CSV table of C-alpha atoms in Angstrom, one decimal:
chain,number,residue,atom,x,y,z
B,1,MET,CA,-0.1,0.1,0.0
B,2,SER,CA,1.5,3.3,-1.1
B,3,LYS,CA,2.0,6.0,1.3
B,4,GLN,CA,0.3,9.4,0.7
B,5,TYR,CA,2.3,12.4,1.6
B,6,HIS,CA,0.6,15.7,2.6
B,7,LYS,CA,2.0,19.0,1.6
B,8,PRO,CA,2.7,20.9,4.9
B,9,GLY,CA,0.5,24.0,5.2
B,10,GLN,CA,2.0,27.5,4.9
B,11,TRP,CA,0.0,28.6,8.1
B,12,LYS,CA,2.2,26.8,10.4
B,13,ALA,CA,5.5,27.9,8.6
B,14,TYR,CA,4.1,31.4,8.7
B,15,LEU,CA,3.7,31.5,12.4
B,16,ARG,CA,6.9,30.0,13.1
B,17,ILE,CA,8.9,32.3,10.9
B,18,ALA,CA,7.0,35.3,12.3
B,19,TRP,CA,7.8,34.2,15.9
B,20,TYR,CA,11.5,33.6,15.3
B,21,ALA,CA,11.8,37.0,13.3
B,22,PHE,CA,10.2,38.8,16.3
B,23,ARG,CA,12.5,37.2,18.8
B,24,ALA,CA,15.5,38.3,16.6
B,25,GLN,CA,14.5,41.7,16.7
B,26,THR,CA,14.1,41.7,20.4
B,27,ARG,CA,17.9,40.8,20.5
B,28,ASN,CA,19.0,43.3,18.1
B,29,PRO,CA,20.5,46.5,19.6
B,30,ALA,CA,19.5,48.6,16.6
B,31,THR,CA,15.8,47.9,17.1
B,32,PHE,CA,16.0,49.2,20.6
B,33,ALA,CA,18.1,52.1,19.7
B,34,PHE,CA,16.1,53.4,16.9
B,35,GLY,CA,12.7,51.9,17.9
B,36,PHE,CA,12.6,52.5,21.7
B,37,ILE,CA,15.6,54.6,23.2
B,38,PHE,CA,15.9,57.4,20.6
B,39,PRO,CA,12.1,58.1,20.5
B,40,ILE,CA,11.7,57.9,24.4
B,41,ALA,CA,14.8,60.2,24.8
B,42,PHE,CA,13.5,62.7,22.3
B,43,ILE,CA,10.1,62.7,23.9
B,44,SER,CA,11.5,63.3,27.4
B,45,ILE,CA,13.7,66.3,26.2
B,46,PHE,CA,10.8,67.7,24.2
B,47,GLY,CA,8.2,67.1,27.2
B,48,LEU,CA,10.5,69.1,29.5
B,49,ILE,CA,10.9,71.9,27.0
B,50,GLY,CA,7.1,72.1,26.6
B,51,ASN,CA,6.6,72.3,30.3
B,52,ASN,CA,8.5,75.6,30.6
B,53,PRO,CA,6.4,78.6,29.7
B,54,GLU,CA,8.2,81.0,27.4
B,55,ARG,CA,8.8,84.5,28.9
B,56,VAL,CA,9.6,87.7,27.3
B,57,THR,CA,12.7,89.6,28.4
B,58,ILE,CA,12.9,93.4,28.3
B,59,GLY,CA,16.0,95.4,29.2
B,60,ILE,CA,15.8,98.7,31.2
B,61,PRO,CA,19.0,100.6,31.8
B,62,LYS,CA,20.1,100.9,35.5
B,63,ALA,CA,20.5,104.8,35.5
B,64,GLN,CA,17.0,105.3,34.2
B,65,PRO,CA,14.5,106.7,36.6
B,66,LYS,CA,11.4,104.7,37.1
B,67,THR,CA,8.2,106.0,35.2
B,68,ILE,CA,4.8,104.7,34.8
B,69,VAL,CA,5.9,102.5,31.7
B,70,GLU,CA,8.5,100.6,33.7
B,71,GLN,CA,6.3,100.4,36.8
B,72,THR,CA,3.5,98.9,34.7
B,73,LEU,CA,6.0,96.4,32.9
B,74,LEU,CA,7.2,95.1,36.3
B,75,LYS,CA,3.5,94.1,37.3
B,76,LEU,CA,3.2,91.8,34.3
B,77,ASP,CA,3.7,88.1,35.2
B,78,PHE,CA,5.1,86.9,31.7
B,79,ILE,CA,7.4,89.7,31.5
B,80,THR,CA,11.1,89.5,32.6
B,81,ILE,CA,12.9,92.7,33.3
B,82,GLN,CA,16.6,92.7,33.0
B,83,SER,CA,18.5,95.7,34.4
B,84,GLY,CA,22.0,96.6,33.6
B,85,SER,CA,24.3,99.2,32.0
B,86,LYS,CA,23.3,100.3,28.3
B,87,THR,CA,26.5,98.5,27.0
B,88,ASP,CA,25.6,95.1,28.5
B,89,LEU,CA,22.0,95.4,27.5
B,90,TYR,CA,23.0,96.3,23.9
B,91,ASN,CA,25.2,93.3,23.7
B,92,SER,CA,22.2,91.0,24.9
B,93,LEU,CA,20.0,92.5,22.5
B,94,ARG,CA,22.3,91.9,19.5
B,95,THR,CA,22.8,88.3,20.5
B,96,GLY,CA,19.0,87.6,20.8
B,97,LYS,CA,18.8,87.3,24.6
B,98,LEU,CA,16.6,90.3,25.0
B,99,GLY,CA,13.2,90.9,23.1
B,100,GLY,CA,14.0,94.6,23.4
B,101,ILE,CA,15.2,97.6,25.4
B,102,ILE,CA,12.9,100.3,26.7
B,103,GLU,CA,14.3,103.7,27.3
B,104,VAL,CA,12.0,106.5,28.6
B,105,THR,CA,13.0,110.0,29.2
B,106,GLN,CA,10.9,112.9,30.7
B,107,THR,CA,10.5,115.8,28.1
B,108,GLY,CA,8.2,118.0,30.3
B,109,GLU,CA,5.6,117.9,32.9
B,110,ASN,CA,3.7,114.7,32.4
B,111,ALA,CA,5.4,114.3,29.1
B,112,TYR,CA,7.7,111.4,28.1
B,113,GLN,CA,9.5,110.0,25.2
B,114,ALA,CA,9.8,106.4,25.0
B,115,THR,CA,12.2,104.6,22.8
B,116,LEU,CA,12.0,100.7,22.1
B,117,LEU,CA,15.3,99.2,20.7
B,118,THR,CA,14.8,95.9,19.0
B,119,SER,CA,17.0,93.5,17.1
B,120,SER,CA,16.4,91.1,14.1
B,121,ALA,CA,18.3,88.5,16.3
B,122,ASN,CA,15.2,87.3,18.1
B,123,PRO,CA,12.3,88.1,15.7
B,124,VAL,CA,9.7,86.2,17.7
B,125,GLN,CA,10.4,88.1,21.1
B,126,THR,CA,10.6,91.3,19.3
B,127,SER,CA,7.1,90.9,17.9
B,128,GLU,CA,5.7,90.1,21.3
B,129,VAL,CA,7.7,93.0,23.0
B,130,LYS,CA,6.3,95.6,20.5
B,131,GLY,CA,2.7,94.6,21.2
B,132,VAL,CA,3.2,94.6,25.0
B,133,VAL,CA,5.1,97.9,25.1
B,134,GLN,CA,2.5,99.5,22.8
B,135,GLY,CA,-0.4,98.3,25.1
B,136,VAL,CA,1.4,99.7,28.2
B,137,ILE,CA,2.0,103.1,26.6
B,138,ASP,CA,-1.6,103.3,25.4
B,139,LYS,CA,-2.9,102.5,28.8
B,140,ALA,CA,-0.4,105.0,30.5
B,141,ASN,CA,-1.4,107.8,27.9
B,142,LEU,CA,-5.0,107.3,28.8
B,143,GLY,CA,-4.3,107.7,32.7
B,144,LEU,CA,-2.2,110.7,32.1
B,145,SER,CA,-4.9,112.2,29.9
B,146,GLY,CA,-7.4,111.8,32.9
B,147,ILE,CA,-9.5,109.4,30.9
B,148,THR,CA,-10.6,106.8,33.4
B,149,THR,CA,-13.7,105.3,31.5
B,150,PRO,CA,-12.6,105.0,27.6
B,151,PRO,CA,-15.5,105.1,25.2
B,152,ILE,CA,-14.4,101.7,23.9
B,153,ASN,CA,-13.9,98.8,26.4
B,154,LEU,CA,-12.8,95.3,25.7
B,155,THR,CA,-14.2,92.3,27.4
B,156,GLN,CA,-12.4,89.1,27.2
B,157,LYS,CA,-14.4,85.6,27.2
B,158,GLU,CA,-12.1,82.5,27.3
B,159,VAL,CA,-13.4,79.3,25.7
B,160,ALA,CA,-12.1,76.1,27.3
B,161,GLY,CA,-9.4,74.3,25.3
B,162,HIS,CA,-6.3,72.2,25.5
B,163,PRO,CA,-3.0,74.3,25.6
B,164,TYR,CA,-0.9,73.3,22.5
B,165,ARG,CA,2.7,72.4,23.7
B,166,TYR,CA,5.6,71.5,21.6
B,167,ILE,CA,5.2,67.8,22.9
B,168,ASP,CA,1.9,67.5,21.1
B,169,PHE,CA,3.9,68.3,18.0
B,170,ALA,CA,6.7,65.8,18.7
B,171,VAL,CA,5.0,62.8,19.8
B,172,PRO,CA,3.5,62.0,16.3
B,173,GLY,CA,6.7,62.7,14.6
B,174,GLN,CA,8.6,60.2,17.1
B,175,ILE,CA,6.1,57.5,16.2
B,176,GLY,CA,6.7,58.0,12.6
B,177,PHE,CA,10.6,58.0,13.4
B,178,ALA,CA,10.3,54.7,15.3
B,179,LEU,CA,8.1,52.9,12.6
B,180,LEU,CA,10.2,54.0,9.6
B,181,SER,CA,13.4,52.9,11.3
B,182,THR,CA,11.9,49.4,12.1
B,183,ALA,CA,10.3,49.0,8.6
B,184,ILE,CA,13.4,50.0,6.7
B,185,MET,CA,16.4,49.4,8.8
B,186,GLY,CA,15.2,46.4,10.8
B,187,THR,CA,13.9,44.8,7.4
B,188,VAL,CA,17.0,45.5,5.4
B,189,PHE,CA,19.6,44.2,7.9
B,190,GLY,CA,17.4,41.3,9.1
B,191,LEU,CA,16.9,40.0,5.6
B,192,ILE,CA,20.8,40.6,4.6
B,193,TYR,CA,21.6,38.5,7.5
B,194,LEU,CA,19.3,35.6,6.5
B,195,LYS,CA,21.0,35.8,3.2
B,196,LYS,CA,24.5,35.8,4.4
B,197,ALA,CA,23.9,33.0,6.9
B,198,LEU,CA,22.3,31.0,4.2
B,199,ILE,CA,19.1,30.7,6.1
B,200,LEU,CA,17.0,31.7,3.3
B,201,LYS,CA,18.6,29.1,1.0
B,202,ARG,CA,17.7,26.4,3.5
B,203,MET,CA,14.1,27.8,3.9
B,204,PHE,CA,13.9,27.3,0.0
B,205,ALA,CA,14.8,23.7,0.4
B,206,THR,CA,11.6,23.2,2.4
B,207,PRO,CA,8.0,23.6,0.9
B,208,THR,CA,7.8,27.1,2.3
B,209,LYS,CA,6.8,29.6,-0.2
B,210,ALA,CA,8.6,33.0,-0.7
B,211,LEU,CA,5.5,34.8,0.0
B,212,THR,CA,5.0,33.0,3.3
B,213,ILE,CA,8.6,34.3,4.4
B,214,LEU,CA,7.9,37.9,3.5
B,215,LEU,CA,4.7,37.8,5.1
B,216,ALA,CA,6.1,36.5,8.2
B,217,GLN,CA,8.9,38.9,8.3
B,218,GLY,CA,6.3,41.8,7.8
B,219,THR,CA,4.1,40.6,10.6
B,220,SER,CA,6.9,40.4,13.1
B,221,ARG,CA,7.9,44.0,12.4
B,222,LEU,CA,4.2,45.0,12.5
B,223,ILE,CA,3.8,43.5,16.0
B,224,MET,CA,7.2,45.3,16.9
B,225,GLY,CA,5.9,48.7,15.5
B,226,LEU,CA,2.5,48.5,17.4
B,227,ILE,CA,4.6,47.8,20.6
B,228,GLN,CA,6.8,50.8,20.0
B,229,THR,CA,3.7,53.0,19.2
B,230,VAL,CA,2.0,51.9,22.4
B,231,LEU,CA,5.2,52.5,24.6
B,232,ILE,CA,5.7,55.9,23.1
B,233,LEU,CA,2.1,56.9,23.6
B,234,GLY,CA,2.2,55.4,27.1
B,235,VAL,CA,5.3,57.4,28.3
B,236,ALA,CA,3.8,60.7,26.7
B,237,VAL,CA,0.6,60.4,28.2
B,238,LEU,CA,1.6,59.1,31.8
B,239,LEU,CA,4.8,61.3,32.1
B,240,PHE,CA,4.0,64.4,30.0
B,241,HIS,CA,0.1,64.4,29.9
B,242,PHE,CA,0.0,64.0,26.1
B,243,TYR,CA,-3.6,64.7,25.2
B,244,LEU,CA,-5.8,62.3,23.3
B,245,PRO,CA,-9.0,64.2,22.4
B,246,HIS,CA,-11.4,61.4,22.4
B,247,GLY,CA,-9.5,58.9,24.7
B,248,TRP,CA,-9.7,55.4,23.7
B,249,ILE,CA,-11.3,56.1,20.3
B,250,THR,CA,-8.1,58.3,19.4
B,251,PHE,CA,-5.9,55.5,20.6
B,252,ILE,CA,-7.5,53.1,18.4
B,253,ASP,CA,-7.5,55.4,15.5
B,254,LEU,CA,-3.5,55.9,16.2
B,255,MET,CA,-2.9,52.3,16.3
B,256,LEU,CA,-4.9,51.7,12.7
B,257,VAL,CA,-3.0,54.6,11.2
B,258,SER,CA,0.4,53.2,12.7
B,259,SER,CA,-0.4,49.8,11.3
B,260,PHE,CA,-1.2,51.2,7.8
B,261,GLY,CA,2.0,53.3,7.9
B,262,LEU,CA,4.2,50.5,8.9
B,263,ILE,CA,3.0,48.4,6.0
B,264,SER,CA,3.6,51.0,3.6
B,265,PHE,CA,7.0,51.7,4.9
B,266,LEU,CA,7.9,48.0,4.6
B,267,GLY,CA,7.9,48.4,0.8
B,268,PHE,CA,11.0,50.5,1.2
B,269,GLY,CA,12.7,47.9,3.4
B,270,TYR,CA,11.9,45.0,0.9
B,271,PHE,CA,13.1,47.1,-2.0
B,272,ILE,CA,16.5,47.8,-0.5
B,273,ALA,CA,16.9,44.2,1.0
B,274,GLY,CA,16.2,42.7,-2.3
B,275,ARG,CA,18.9,44.6,-4.1
B,276,VAL,CA,21.9,44.3,-1.7
B,277,ASN,CA,23.6,41.5,-0.2
B,278,ASP,CA,25.7,43.0,2.5
B,279,GLU,CA,25.6,45.9,4.9
B,280,ASN,CA,28.2,48.0,3.2
B,281,ALA,CA,26.0,48.3,0.2
B,282,ALA,CA,22.8,48.6,2.2
B,283,SER,CA,23.9,51.4,4.5
B,284,PRO,CA,24.2,54.1,1.8
B,285,LEU,CA,20.7,53.2,0.2
B,286,THR,CA,19.1,53.1,3.6
B,287,ASN,CA,20.4,56.6,4.6
B,288,ILE,CA,19.3,58.1,1.2
B,289,ILE,CA,15.7,57.0,1.9
B,290,THR,CA,15.5,57.6,5.7
B,291,LEU,CA,17.6,60.8,6.3
B,292,PRO,CA,15.8,63.2,4.0
B,293,GLN,CA,12.4,61.9,5.6
B,294,PHE,CA,13.7,62.5,9.1
B,295,LEU,CA,14.7,66.1,8.2
B,296,LEU,CA,12.0,67.0,6.0
B,297,SER,CA,8.9,65.3,6.9
B,298,GLY,CA,8.0,67.2,10.2
B,299,VAL,CA,9.7,64.9,12.7
B,300,PHE,CA,11.5,67.6,14.7
B,301,PHE,CA,10.2,70.8,13.3
B,302,SER,CA,7.2,71.9,11.1
B,303,THR,CA,7.5,71.9,7.4
B,304,ASP,CA,6.1,75.3,7.2
B,305,SER,CA,9.5,76.6,8.4
B,306,LEU,CA,11.1,75.4,5.3
B,307,PRO,CA,11.8,77.5,2.2
B,308,SER,CA,8.8,77.6,0.0
B,309,TRP,CA,10.6,75.7,-2.8
B,310,VAL,CA,11.4,72.8,-0.7
B,311,GLN,CA,7.8,72.5,0.9
B,312,PRO,CA,6.2,70.7,-2.2
B,313,LEU,CA,8.7,67.9,-1.9
B,314,ALA,CA,8.7,67.7,1.9
B,315,ASN,CA,4.8,67.6,2.2
B,316,ASN,CA,4.7,64.6,-0.2
B,317,LEU,CA,7.3,62.4,1.3
B,318,PRO,CA,5.6,59.1,2.7
B,319,LEU,CA,6.5,59.9,6.2
B,320,SER,CA,5.0,63.4,5.8
B,321,TYR,CA,1.7,61.9,4.9
B,322,PHE,CA,2.0,59.8,8.1
B,323,ASN,CA,2.8,62.5,10.4
B,324,HIS,CA,0.0,64.7,9.0
B,325,ALA,CA,-2.6,61.9,9.6
B,326,VAL,CA,-1.2,61.1,13.1
B,327,ARG,CA,-1.4,64.8,13.9
B,328,MET,CA,-4.8,65.3,12.7
B,329,ILE,CA,-6.0,62.6,14.9
B,330,ALA,CA,-3.9,63.3,18.0
B,331,THR,CA,-3.8,67.1,18.1
B,332,GLU,CA,-7.1,68.1,16.2
B,333,GLY,CA,-9.4,65.3,17.3
B,334,ALA,CA,-10.2,64.7,13.6
B,335,PRO,CA,-12.0,61.3,12.9
B,336,LEU,CA,-10.1,58.6,11.0
B,337,THR,CA,-12.0,59.2,7.8
B,338,ALA,CA,-10.6,62.9,7.6
B,339,THR,CA,-7.0,61.3,7.2
B,340,PHE,CA,-7.9,59.3,4.1
B,341,PRO,CA,-6.5,61.8,1.6
B,342,TYR,CA,-3.0,61.3,3.5
B,343,LEU,CA,-3.4,57.6,3.9
B,344,PHE,CA,-4.2,57.6,0.0
B,345,GLY,CA,-1.0,59.2,-0.6
B,346,LEU,CA,0.9,56.8,1.7
B,347,ALA,CA,-0.8,53.8,-0.1
B,348,ILE,CA,0.5,55.1,-3.4
B,349,TRP,CA,4.1,55.3,-2.0
B,350,GLY,CA,3.8,51.8,-0.5
B,351,THR,CA,2.3,50.4,-3.8
B,352,VAL,CA,5.0,51.7,-6.0
B,353,MET,CA,7.7,50.3,-3.6
B,354,TYR,CA,6.1,46.8,-3.3
B,355,LEU,CA,6.0,46.6,-7.2
B,356,LEU,CA,9.7,47.6,-7.4
B,357,ALA,CA,10.7,45.2,-4.8
B,358,ALA,CA,8.7,42.3,-6.6
B,359,ARG,CA,10.6,43.1,-9.8
B,360,THR,CA,14.1,43.4,-8.3
B,361,PHE,CA,14.2,41.3,-5.2
B,362,LYS,CA,17.0,38.9,-5.0
B,363,TRP,CA,16.9,36.0,-2.6
B,364,GLN,CA,20.6,35.1,-2.6
């Protein structure tokens, strides 16, 4: 009686390869460096920066007699007054340490001449100082003119809202940083090791299909990416009070977008890993793809601060699409459907890279 041999199922091979690929990532120092340590360190730094309120510093010469202008400025909580000699104050102004210097001289009875010195070294504080000093002088003019009840009064009503801090901008960027690193660097160097160690060659001696191997590798990195996202969000929420507008709904939306982003980024990893056979050839290609995205995709600073001729390129990078989508959900409280245009752009990038990887992938 002849024996019947059953072809092994791909499901069992898929699970085993995915499990061992995941274990290999947990033992890889690069995975922890780029996927965990760097993002958490950046978030900690950005969180400390965001918790410090920005103050406006105005210089007042020591020899200057105190008038109603200086007395009013001293009462403002958000103003820091720096007193010193004119020479020291001018040097601080030129180097951007001061937002401005106010010089007030009395020209007659109840008459004063106020001069505000500013510098282009710190344009942000200069703009704030101009507004503050102008408001103080306008109020002083009304008082000196005997007008106690001006014809136009301003009433301010405050609407409840969440204060926007730098960490609210930084956390989505760090999620993108971690996922792109895992999808590209982890995939490239992981597959190169399997090639050099002849592990892939041994796998092909079994009935395991090539697609099963790639799906298992991708699944292991997807799990690692989701763990990274949860850890980054956990640290940001628990330690630095990162705001999730709709609580668990926002968290689930972020996990869905992170999964979609990592799957799209994997196309770049497969493309590079399929074309090279050693680390020396892989490093330049990896850096060419990752470094421009880390610098131009809004990871550390907004793309709005880039020159106008660079912005069209920067805003259409795959990591830019991902960061825009995550920030819409995390900082604006937008629903998942509002991010579909960015996810569509991310899907186009991923599709193109998967097609290129399928045409150029070399297993040995």
